[in-house]
PDB file of C-alpha atoms and ligand atoms in Angstrom:
ATOM      1  CA  MET A1458      68.828  91.651  16.676  1.00  0.00           C
ATOM      2  CA  SER A1459      70.021  88.597  14.738  1.00  0.00           C
ATOM      3  CA  GLU A1460      72.592  88.999  12.018  1.00  0.00           C
ATOM      4  CA  SER A1461      72.617  87.189   8.688  1.00  0.00           C
ATOM      5  CA  LEU A1462      75.891  85.414   8.177  1.00  0.00           C
ATOM      6  CA  SER A1463      76.081  86.175   4.464  1.00  0.00           C
ATOM      7  CA  GLY A1464      73.612  88.993   4.085  1.00  0.00           C
ATOM      8  CA  GLN A1465      71.432  86.636   2.145  1.00  0.00           C
ATOM      9  CA  ARG A1466      68.312  84.866   3.607  1.00  0.00           C
ATOM     10  CA  GLU A1467      70.461  82.057   4.997  1.00  0.00           C
ATOM     11  CA  ILE A1468      70.878  80.990   8.635  1.00  0.00           C
ATOM     12  CA  SER A1469      70.591  83.781  11.068  1.00  0.00           C
ATOM     13  CA  VAL A1470      72.624  83.477  14.252  1.00  0.00           C
ATOM     14  CA  PRO A1471      71.339  84.985  17.524  1.00  0.00           C
ATOM     15  CA  ARG A1472      73.699  87.472  19.244  1.00  0.00           C
ATOM     16  CA  HIS A1473      72.548  86.377  22.684  1.00  0.00           C
ATOM     17  CA  ILE A1474      71.186  83.079  23.694  1.00  0.00           C
ATOM     18  CA  ALA A1475      69.670  82.239  27.043  1.00  0.00           C
ATOM     19  CA  ILE A1476      69.154  78.594  28.127  1.00  0.00           C
ATOM     20  CA  ILE A1477      66.968  77.085  30.930  1.00  0.00           C
ATOM     21  CA  MET A1478      69.028  73.839  31.405  1.00  0.00           C
ATOM     22  CA  ASP A1479      66.274  71.471  32.593  1.00  0.00           C
ATOM     23  CA  GLY A1480      65.934  67.711  32.761  1.00  0.00           C
ATOM     24  CA  ASN A1481      69.080  66.596  34.590  1.00  0.00           C
ATOM     25  CA  GLY A1482      67.087  64.831  37.424  1.00  0.00           C
ATOM     26  CA  ARG A1483      64.872  62.946  34.952  1.00  0.00           C
ATOM     27  CA  TRP A1484      67.796  61.930  32.852  1.00  0.00           C
ATOM     28  CA  ALA A1485      69.416  60.313  35.815  1.00  0.00           C
ATOM     29  CA  GLU A1486      66.251  58.835  37.210  1.00  0.00           C
ATOM     30  CA  ALA A1487      65.475  57.185  33.857  1.00  0.00           C
ATOM     31  CA  GLN A1488      68.738  55.198  34.277  1.00  0.00           C
ATOM     32  CA  GLY A1489      67.954  54.310  37.975  1.00  0.00           C
ATOM     33  CA  LYS A1490      70.595  56.749  39.096  1.00  0.00           C
ATOM     34  CA  PRO A1491      70.682  59.509  41.731  1.00  0.00           C
ATOM     35  CA  ARG A1492      69.707  62.853  40.376  1.00  0.00           C
ATOM     36  CA  VAL A1493      73.158  64.306  41.041  1.00  0.00           C
ATOM     37  CA  VAL A1494      74.446  62.064  38.271  1.00  0.00           C
ATOM     38  CA  GLY A1495      72.289  64.021  35.890  1.00  0.00           C
ATOM     39  CA  HIS A1496      73.678  67.337  37.163  1.00  0.00           C
ATOM     40  CA  ARG A1497      77.275  66.061  36.627  1.00  0.00           C
ATOM     41  CA  ALA A1498      76.327  64.980  33.191  1.00  0.00           C
ATOM     42  CA  GLY A1499      74.797  68.447  32.561  1.00  0.00           C
ATOM     43  CA  VAL A1500      78.235  69.960  32.961  1.00  0.00           C
ATOM     44  CA  ARG A1501      79.335  68.172  29.739  1.00  0.00           C
ATOM     45  CA  SER A1502      76.454  69.816  27.974  1.00  0.00           C
ATOM     46  CA  VAL A1503      77.571  73.274  29.370  1.00  0.00           C
ATOM     47  CA  ARG A1504      80.982  72.660  27.809  1.00  0.00           C
ATOM     48  CA  GLU A1505      79.424  71.663  24.520  1.00  0.00           C
ATOM     49  CA  VAL A1506      77.072  74.595  24.297  1.00  0.00           C
ATOM     50  CA  VAL A1507      79.930  77.016  25.139  1.00  0.00           C
ATOM     51  CA  ARG A1508      82.011  75.436  22.261  1.00  0.00           C
ATOM     52  CA  LEU A1509      78.994  75.616  19.865  1.00  0.00           C
ATOM     53  CA  CYS A1510      78.262  79.255  20.666  1.00  0.00           C
ATOM     54  CA  ARG A1511      81.933  80.247  20.109  1.00  0.00           C
ATOM     55  CA  GLU A1512      82.133  78.350  16.823  1.00  0.00           C
ATOM     56  CA  SER A1513      78.867  79.929  15.653  1.00  0.00           C
ATOM     57  CA  GLY A1514      79.857  83.413  16.385  1.00  0.00           C
ATOM     58  CA  VAL A1515      77.233  84.034  19.253  1.00  0.00           C
ATOM     59  CA  ASP A1516      78.311  87.081  21.444  1.00  0.00           C
ATOM     60  CA  ALA A1517      76.600  86.108  24.649  1.00  0.00           C
ATOM     61  CA  LEU A1518      75.259  82.996  26.430  1.00  0.00           C
ATOM     62  CA  THR A1519      73.323  83.102  29.632  1.00  0.00           C
ATOM     63  CA  LEU A1520      72.707  79.764  31.445  1.00  0.00           C
ATOM     64  CA  PHE A1521      70.175  79.268  34.219  1.00  0.00           C
ATOM     65  CA  ALA A1522      72.102  77.073  36.753  1.00  0.00           C
ATOM     66  CA  PHE A1523      70.213  77.644  39.979  1.00  0.00           C
ATOM     67  CA  SER A1524      66.984  79.453  40.566  1.00  0.00           C
ATOM     68  CA  SER A1525      65.989  81.482  43.640  1.00  0.00           C
ATOM     69  CA  GLU A1526      63.238  78.719  44.012  1.00  0.00           C
ATOM     70  CA  ASN A1527      65.742  75.816  43.880  1.00  0.00           C
ATOM     71  CA  TRP A1528      66.505  76.283  47.567  1.00  0.00           C
ATOM     72  CA  ARG A1529      63.201  74.434  48.110  1.00  0.00           C
ATOM     73  CA  ARG A1530      64.767  71.089  46.898  1.00  0.00           C
ATOM     74  CA  PRO A1531      65.892  68.479  49.348  1.00  0.00           C
ATOM     75  CA  GLU A1532      68.777  69.807  51.383  1.00  0.00           C
ATOM     76  CA  ARG A1533      71.006  67.017  50.160  1.00  0.00           C
ATOM     77  CA  GLU A1534      70.357  67.890  46.402  1.00  0.00           C
ATOM     78  CA  VAL A1535      71.132  71.564  47.130  1.00  0.00           C
ATOM     79  CA  ALA A1536      74.349  70.650  49.009  1.00  0.00           C
ATOM     80  CA  LEU A1537      75.565  68.467  46.238  1.00  0.00           C
ATOM     81  CA  LEU A1538      74.722  71.150  43.616  1.00  0.00           C
ATOM     82  CA  MET A1539      76.745  73.691  45.612  1.00  0.00           C
ATOM     83  CA  ARG A1540      79.682  71.295  45.793  1.00  0.00           C
ATOM     84  CA  LEU A1541      79.466  70.730  42.089  1.00  0.00           C
ATOM     85  CA  PHE A1542      79.503  74.480  41.393  1.00  0.00           C
ATOM     86  CA  ILE A1543      82.605  74.814  43.435  1.00  0.00           C
ATOM     87  CA  THR A1544      84.391  72.024  41.734  1.00  0.00           C
ATOM     88  CA  VAL A1545      83.405  73.068  38.150  1.00  0.00           C
ATOM     89  CA  LEU A1546      84.400  76.713  38.679  1.00  0.00           C
ATOM     90  CA  ARG A1547      87.940  75.647  39.747  1.00  0.00           C
ATOM     91  CA  ARG A1548      88.271  73.000  37.031  1.00  0.00           C
ATOM     92  CA  GLU A1549      86.894  75.011  34.096  1.00  0.00           C
ATOM     93  CA  VAL A1550      88.399  78.440  34.614  1.00  0.00           C
ATOM     94  CA  LYS A1551      91.586  77.646  32.691  1.00  0.00           C
ATOM     95  CA  MET A1552      89.644  76.349  29.744  1.00  0.00           C
ATOM     96  CA  LEU A1553      87.568  79.550  29.693  1.00  0.00           C
ATOM     97  CA  GLN A1554      90.692  81.701  29.805  1.00  0.00           C
ATOM     98  CA  LYS A1555      92.253  79.711  27.038  1.00  0.00           C
ATOM     99  CA  ASN A1556      89.106  80.132  24.893  1.00  0.00           C
ATOM    100  CA  ASN A1557      88.926  83.792  25.650  1.00  0.00           C
ATOM    101  CA  VAL A1558      85.463  83.424  27.400  1.00  0.00           C
ATOM    102  CA  ARG A1559      84.429  86.040  29.941  1.00  0.00           C
ATOM    103  CA  LEU A1560      82.551  84.577  32.873  1.00  0.00           C
ATOM    104  CA  LYS A1561      79.992  86.547  34.926  1.00  0.00           C
ATOM    105  CA  VAL A1562      77.652  85.212  37.527  1.00  0.00           C
ATOM    106  CA  ILE A1563      74.237  86.921  37.832  1.00  0.00           C
ATOM    107  CA  GLY A1564      72.005  86.505  40.889  1.00  0.00           C
ATOM    108  CA  ASP A1565      72.071  87.097  44.616  1.00  0.00           C
ATOM    109  CA  ILE A1566      75.361  85.226  45.390  1.00  0.00           C
ATOM    110  CA  THR A1567      75.498  86.689  48.977  1.00  0.00           C
ATOM    111  CA  MET A1568      73.240  83.673  49.908  1.00  0.00           C
ATOM    112  CA  PHE A1569      76.022  81.202  48.933  1.00  0.00           C
ATOM    113  CA  GLU A1570      78.664  79.929  51.346  1.00  0.00           C
ATOM    114  CA  PRO A1571      81.832  82.063  51.519  1.00  0.00           C
ATOM    115  CA  LYS A1572      83.983  79.448  49.725  1.00  0.00           C
ATOM    116  CA  LEU A1573      81.605  79.370  46.624  1.00  0.00           C
ATOM    117  CA  GLN A1574      81.414  83.253  46.696  1.00  0.00           C
ATOM    118  CA  GLN A1575      85.218  83.343  46.635  1.00  0.00           C
ATOM    119  CA  ARG A1576      85.455  80.837  43.776  1.00  0.00           C
ATOM    120  CA  ILE A1577      82.971  82.942  41.759  1.00  0.00           C
ATOM    121  CA  GLN A1578      84.908  86.168  42.321  1.00  0.00           C
ATOM    122  CA  GLU A1579      88.153  84.417  41.392  1.00  0.00           C
ATOM    123  CA  ALA A1580      86.750  82.882  38.185  1.00  0.00           C
ATOM    124  CA  GLU A1581      85.298  86.304  37.142  1.00  0.00           C
ATOM    125  CA  ALA A1582      88.578  88.128  37.880  1.00  0.00           C
ATOM    126  CA  ARG A1583      90.638  85.625  35.933  1.00  0.00           C
ATOM    127  CA  THR A1584      88.481  85.889  32.874  1.00  0.00           C
ATOM    128  CA  ALA A1585      87.625  89.579  33.167  1.00  0.00           C
ATOM    129  CA  ASP A1586      90.050  90.659  30.270  1.00  0.00           C
ATOM    130  CA  CYS A1587      88.679  87.998  27.829  1.00  0.00           C
ATOM    131  CA  THR A1588      87.006  89.483  24.790  1.00  0.00           C
ATOM    132  CA  GLY A1589      85.351  86.477  23.153  1.00  0.00           C
ATOM    133  CA  LEU A1590      82.098  84.886  24.211  1.00  0.00           C
ATOM    134  CA  ALA A1591      80.370  86.634  27.267  1.00  0.00           C
ATOM    135  CA  LEU A1592      79.247  83.651  29.370  1.00  0.00           C
ATOM    136  CA  ASN A1593      76.740  84.497  32.163  1.00  0.00           C
ATOM    137  CA  VAL A1594      75.736  81.900  34.719  1.00  0.00           C
ATOM    138  CA  ALA A1595      72.530  82.691  36.601  1.00  0.00           C
ATOM    139  CA  ALA A1596      72.898  81.366  40.141  1.00  0.00           C
ATOM    140  CA  ASN A1597      70.371  82.060  42.899  1.00  0.00           C
ATOM    141  CA  TYR A1598      68.816  84.164  40.181  1.00  0.00           C
ATOM    142  CA  GLY A1599      65.162  85.160  39.863  1.00  0.00           C
ATOM    143  CA  GLY A1600      63.648  87.443  37.260  1.00  0.00           C
ATOM    144  CA  ARG A1601      61.605  89.124  40.021  1.00  0.00           C
ATOM    145  CA  TRP A1602      64.615  89.588  42.261  1.00  0.00           C
ATOM    146  CA  ASP A1603      66.385  91.255  39.279  1.00  0.00           C
ATOM    147  CA  ILE A1604      63.474  93.672  38.819  1.00  0.00           C
ATOM    148  CA  ALA A1605      63.406  94.437  42.514  1.00  0.00           C
ATOM    149  CA  GLN A1606      67.114  95.061  42.731  1.00  0.00           C
ATOM    150  CA  ALA A1607      66.987  97.453  39.742  1.00  0.00           C
ATOM    151  CA  CYS A1608      64.121  99.350  41.487  1.00  0.00           C
ATOM    152  CA  ARG A1609      66.117  99.576  44.788  1.00  0.00           C
ATOM    153  CA  GLN A1610      68.975 101.131  42.874  1.00  0.00           C
ATOM    154  CA  ALA A1611      66.654 103.602  41.140  1.00  0.00           C
ATOM    155  CA  ALA A1612      65.118 104.480  44.592  1.00  0.00           C
ATOM    156  CA  ARG A1613      68.584 105.106  45.947  1.00  0.00           C
ATOM    157  CA  LYS A1614      69.355 107.537  43.137  1.00  0.00           C
ATOM    158  CA  VAL A1615      66.209 109.527  43.974  1.00  0.00           C
ATOM    159  CA  GLN A1616      67.120 109.445  47.623  1.00  0.00           C
ATOM    160  CA  ARG A1617      70.604 110.781  46.920  1.00  0.00           C
ATOM    161  CA  GLY A1618      69.009 113.581  44.868  1.00  0.00           C
ATOM    162  CA  ASP A1619      70.750 112.190  41.680  1.00  0.00           C
ATOM    163  CA  CYS A1620      67.441 112.124  39.838  1.00  0.00           C
ATOM    164  CA  SER A1621      63.704 112.803  40.097  1.00  0.00           C
ATOM    165  CA  VAL A1622      60.941 110.133  40.350  1.00  0.00           C
ATOM    166  CA  ALA A1623      59.832 111.141  36.893  1.00  0.00           C
ATOM    167  CA  ALA A1624      63.285 110.198  35.516  1.00  0.00           C
ATOM    168  CA  ILE A1625      62.698 106.566  36.331  1.00  0.00           C
ATOM    169  CA  ASP A1626      61.712 105.140  32.965  1.00  0.00           C
ATOM    170  CA  GLU A1627      62.217 101.936  31.048  1.00  0.00           C
ATOM    171  CA  ALA A1628      65.581 102.982  29.761  1.00  0.00           C
ATOM    172  CA  MET A1629      66.876 103.745  33.247  1.00  0.00           C
ATOM    173  CA  LEU A1630      65.632 100.458  34.674  1.00  0.00           C
ATOM    174  CA  GLN A1631      67.018  98.597  31.672  1.00  0.00           C
ATOM    175  CA  GLY A1632      70.490 100.011  32.603  1.00  0.00           C
ATOM    176  CA  LEU A1633      70.150  98.737  36.135  1.00  0.00           C
ATOM    177  CA  MET A1634      69.001  95.115  35.170  1.00  0.00           C
ATOM    178  CA  SER A1635      71.428  92.248  35.006  1.00  0.00           C
ATOM    179  CA  LEU A1636      72.953  91.825  31.496  1.00  0.00           C
ATOM    180  CA  SER A1637      72.292  95.493  30.535  1.00  0.00           C
ATOM    181  CA  GLU A1638      75.727  95.735  28.999  1.00  0.00           C
ATOM    182  CA  LEU A1639      74.976  92.911  26.558  1.00  0.00           C
ATOM    183  CA  PRO A1640      72.761  92.767  23.435  1.00  0.00           C
ATOM    184  CA  GLU A1641      69.146  91.831  24.056  1.00  0.00           C
ATOM    185  CA  VAL A1642      68.357  88.143  24.489  1.00  0.00           C
ATOM    186  CA  ASP A1643      67.343  87.005  21.016  1.00  0.00           C
ATOM    187  CA  LEU A1644      66.688  83.327  21.705  1.00  0.00           C
ATOM    188  CA  LEU A1645      65.566  81.631  24.955  1.00  0.00           C
ATOM    189  CA  ILE A1646      65.844  77.870  24.839  1.00  0.00           C
ATOM    190  CA  ARG A1647      64.408  75.521  27.546  1.00  0.00           C
ATOM    191  CA  THR A1648      65.262  71.975  27.400  1.00  0.00           C
ATOM    192  CA  GLY A1649      63.469  69.117  29.343  1.00  0.00           C
ATOM    193  CA  GLY A1650      60.064  69.416  27.715  1.00  0.00           C
ATOM    194  CA  GLU A1651      58.419  71.955  30.137  1.00  0.00           C
ATOM    195  CA  GLN A1652      57.118  75.105  28.597  1.00  0.00           C
ATOM    196  CA  ARG A1653      57.411  77.799  31.185  1.00  0.00           C
ATOM    197  CA  ILE A1654      59.837  80.580  32.139  1.00  0.00           C
ATOM    198  CA  SER A1655      60.277  79.521  35.859  1.00  0.00           C
ATOM    199  CA  ASN A1656      61.186  83.065  36.952  1.00  0.00           C
ATOM    200  CA  PHE A1657      64.196  83.348  34.668  1.00  0.00           C
ATOM    201  CA  LEU A1658      64.884  86.528  32.649  1.00  0.00           C
ATOM    202  CA  LEU A1659      61.494  88.231  32.896  1.00  0.00           C
ATOM    203  CA  TRP A1660      62.470  91.691  31.844  1.00  0.00           C
ATOM    204  CA  GLN A1661      65.198  90.659  29.413  1.00  0.00           C
ATOM    205  CA  CYS A1662      63.022  88.131  27.456  1.00  0.00           C
ATOM    206  CA  ALA A1663      60.239  90.558  26.597  1.00  0.00           C
ATOM    207  CA  TYR A1664      60.937  90.128  22.900  1.00  0.00           C
ATOM    208  CA  SER A1665      63.058  86.992  22.845  1.00  0.00           C
ATOM    209  CA  GLU A1666      62.098  84.170  20.473  1.00  0.00           C
ATOM    210  CA  LEU A1667      61.234  81.046  22.603  1.00  0.00           C
ATOM    211  CA  PHE A1668      62.272  77.505  21.788  1.00  0.00           C
ATOM    212  CA  PHE A1669      61.238  74.487  23.818  1.00  0.00           C
ATOM    213  CA  SER A1670      63.037  71.199  23.306  1.00  0.00           C
ATOM    214  CA  ASP A1671      62.049  67.866  24.677  1.00  0.00           C
ATOM    215  CA  VAL A1672      65.723  66.861  24.836  1.00  0.00           C
ATOM    216  CA  LEU A1673      66.890  66.536  28.464  1.00  0.00           C
ATOM    217  CA  TRP A1674      69.768  68.791  29.200  1.00  0.00           C
ATOM    218  CA  PRO A1675      72.410  66.086  29.549  1.00  0.00           C
ATOM    219  CA  ASP A1676      71.532  65.012  25.995  1.00  0.00           C
ATOM    220  CA  PHE A1677      71.835  68.502  24.565  1.00  0.00           C
ATOM    221  CA  GLY A1678      74.443  68.774  21.872  1.00  0.00           C
ATOM    222  CA  ASP A1679      75.121  69.692  18.246  1.00  0.00           C
ATOM    223  CA  ASP A1680      71.749  68.386  16.835  1.00  0.00           C
ATOM    224  CA  ALA A1681      69.571  70.103  19.500  1.00  0.00           C
ATOM    225  CA  PHE A1682      71.578  73.294  19.193  1.00  0.00           C
ATOM    226  CA  ALA A1683      71.298  73.225  15.354  1.00  0.00           C
ATOM    227  CA  GLU A1684      67.578  72.689  15.642  1.00  0.00           C
ATOM    228  CA  ALA A1685      67.136  75.648  17.999  1.00  0.00           C
ATOM    229  CA  ILE A1686      69.197  77.911  15.668  1.00  0.00           C
ATOM    230  CA  GLU A1687      67.265  76.711  12.600  1.00  0.00           C
ATOM    231  CA  ALA A1688      63.910  77.431  14.319  1.00  0.00           C
ATOM    232  CA  PHE A1689      65.161  80.899  15.297  1.00  0.00           C
ATOM    233  CA  SER A1690      66.295  81.606  11.855  1.00  0.00           C
ATOM    234  CA  SER A1691      62.913  80.786  10.435  1.00  0.00           C
ATOM    235  CA  ARG A1692      61.090  83.311  12.704  1.00  0.00           C
ATOM    236  CA  GLN A1693      60.065  86.764  11.569  1.00  0.00           C
ATOM    237  CA  ARG A1694      60.757  89.163  14.432  1.00  0.00           C
ATOM    238  CA  ARG A1695      58.191  91.915  14.150  1.00  0.00           C
ATOM    239  CA  PHE A1696      58.641  94.006  17.413  1.00  0.00           C
ATOM    240  CA  GLY A1697      55.163  95.314  17.043  1.00  0.00           C
ATOM    241  CA  GLN A1698      55.238  96.132  13.377  1.00  0.00           C
ATOM    242  CA  THR A1699      53.319  94.298  10.649  1.00  0.00           C
ATOM    243  CA  GLY A1700      54.883  91.463   8.651  1.00  0.00           C
ATOM    244  CA  ALA A1701      54.848  93.601   5.501  1.00  0.00           C
ATOM    245  CA  GLN A1702      56.656  96.510   7.177  1.00  0.00           C
ATOM    246  CA  VAL A1703      59.343  94.074   8.432  1.00  0.00           C
ATOM    247  CA  SER A1704      59.854  92.488   4.914  1.00  0.00           C
ATOM    248  CA  GLN A1705      60.252  95.890   3.370  1.00  0.00           C
ATOM    249  CA  THR A1706      62.983  97.094   5.690  1.00  0.00           C
ATOM    250  CA  GLY A1707      64.662  93.663   5.266  1.00  0.00           C
TER     251      GLY A1707
HETATM  252  C1  IPE B2127      67.845  71.366  35.969  1.00  0.00           C
HETATM  253  O1  IPE B2127      67.456  70.086  35.980  1.00  0.00           O
HETATM  254  C2  IPE B2127      68.968  71.697  36.884  1.00  0.00           C
HETATM  255  C3  IPE B2127      68.645  72.480  38.013  1.00  0.00           C
HETATM  256  C4  IPE B2127      67.478  73.042  38.382  1.00  0.00           C
HETATM  257  C5  IPE B2127      69.702  72.694  39.014  1.00  0.00           C
HETATM  258  P1  IPE B2127      66.373  69.454  37.094  1.00  0.00           P
HETATM  259  O2  IPE B2127      67.191  69.122  38.290  1.00  0.00           O
HETATM  260  O3  IPE B2127      65.381  70.462  37.315  1.00  0.00           O
HETATM  261  O4  IPE B2127      65.877  68.142  36.312  1.00  0.00           O
HETATM  262  P2  IPE B2127      64.380  67.596  36.325  1.00  0.00           P
HETATM  263  O5  IPE B2127      63.530  68.712  35.816  1.00  0.00           O
HETATM  264  O6  IPE B2127      64.005  67.237  37.714  1.00  0.00           O
HETATM  265  O7  IPE B2127      64.472  66.463  35.367  1.00  0.00           O
HETATM  266  C1  IPE B2128      64.514  76.022  36.284  1.00  0.00           C
HETATM  267  O1  IPE B2128      64.305  74.611  36.360  1.00  0.00           O
HETATM  268  C2  IPE B2128      65.765  76.372  36.988  1.00  0.00           C
HETATM  269  C3  IPE B2128      66.985  75.894  36.358  1.00  0.00           C
HETATM  270  C4  IPE B2128      67.106  75.224  35.223  1.00  0.00           C
HETATM  271  C5  IPE B2128      68.268  76.167  37.012  1.00  0.00           C
HETATM  272  P1  IPE B2128      63.304  73.912  37.449  1.00  0.00           P
HETATM  273  O2  IPE B2128      63.360  72.429  37.156  1.00  0.00           O
HETATM  274  O3  IPE B2128      63.797  74.368  38.776  1.00  0.00           O
HETATM  275  O4  IPE B2128      61.921  74.606  37.132  1.00  0.00           O
HETATM  276  P2  IPE B2128      60.439  74.259  37.643  1.00  0.00           P
HETATM  277  O5  IPE B2128      60.487  74.261  39.149  1.00  0.00           O
HETATM  278  O6  IPE B2128      60.184  72.849  37.193  1.00  0.00           O
HETATM  279  O7  IPE B2128      59.582  75.183  36.938  1.00  0.00           O
HETATM  280 MG1   MG B2129      63.475  70.669  36.450  1.00  0.00          MG
END
């Protein structure tokens, strides 16, 4: 749920924001440059959005960095992206620590080369005690993969005799999904003009507010962020109730 900063009907800040960071390739291509230049420029926007979330009092930020379908890109682009992840993880971890940001990677990281897996584990360990913004990076992540891995865990519980089949309910699966320890995703932003989910957080976004921006990810900054928060703030979240019911309960 969102919280009002002042208790009045002013700006309401989401507790958990998720972002599909799209448009890097087109940003670079528009300048006649290789797509990887756009991915590098996208790292700047990541830094910016982490800062903006910290300053606005957002509790959690989840960024889609590499989908389970992105392996289908040309081998060279995938290799360059992997190299970029390795470099960025090493370079940014100090800044995250300094800013009290806890990093967690969600997705099937066993598919990554050992060096990248090691960097991920190091970065997570080094920020594990940070108590500020919870930053989640979705890498080799797919919403369907997430649901399947939660179901496998539930099946194992039954197999071990820890619970019955009837005990598998929404609450149990919720607890087994990625990000279950965090508040629900209040706002899902997608940059780059496309209006689709692309197998991101399928379970977790059941009741998120959606915001689509035409801004390409490398151009995402204060203005686009403010526009998204403003749009979120103007929405009435009804969760199945009527508008009148929600206005009554405030
Ligand atoms: C998103 O930007 C970044 C990743 C998927 C890694 P794209 O690379 O998809 O950029 P466009 O959509 O081709 O412009
Ligand atoms: C979604 O972007 C994945 C990430 C931003 C990491 P894509 O550019 O891969 O999505 P589609 O394929 O156009 O739907
Ligand atoms: Mg894209």
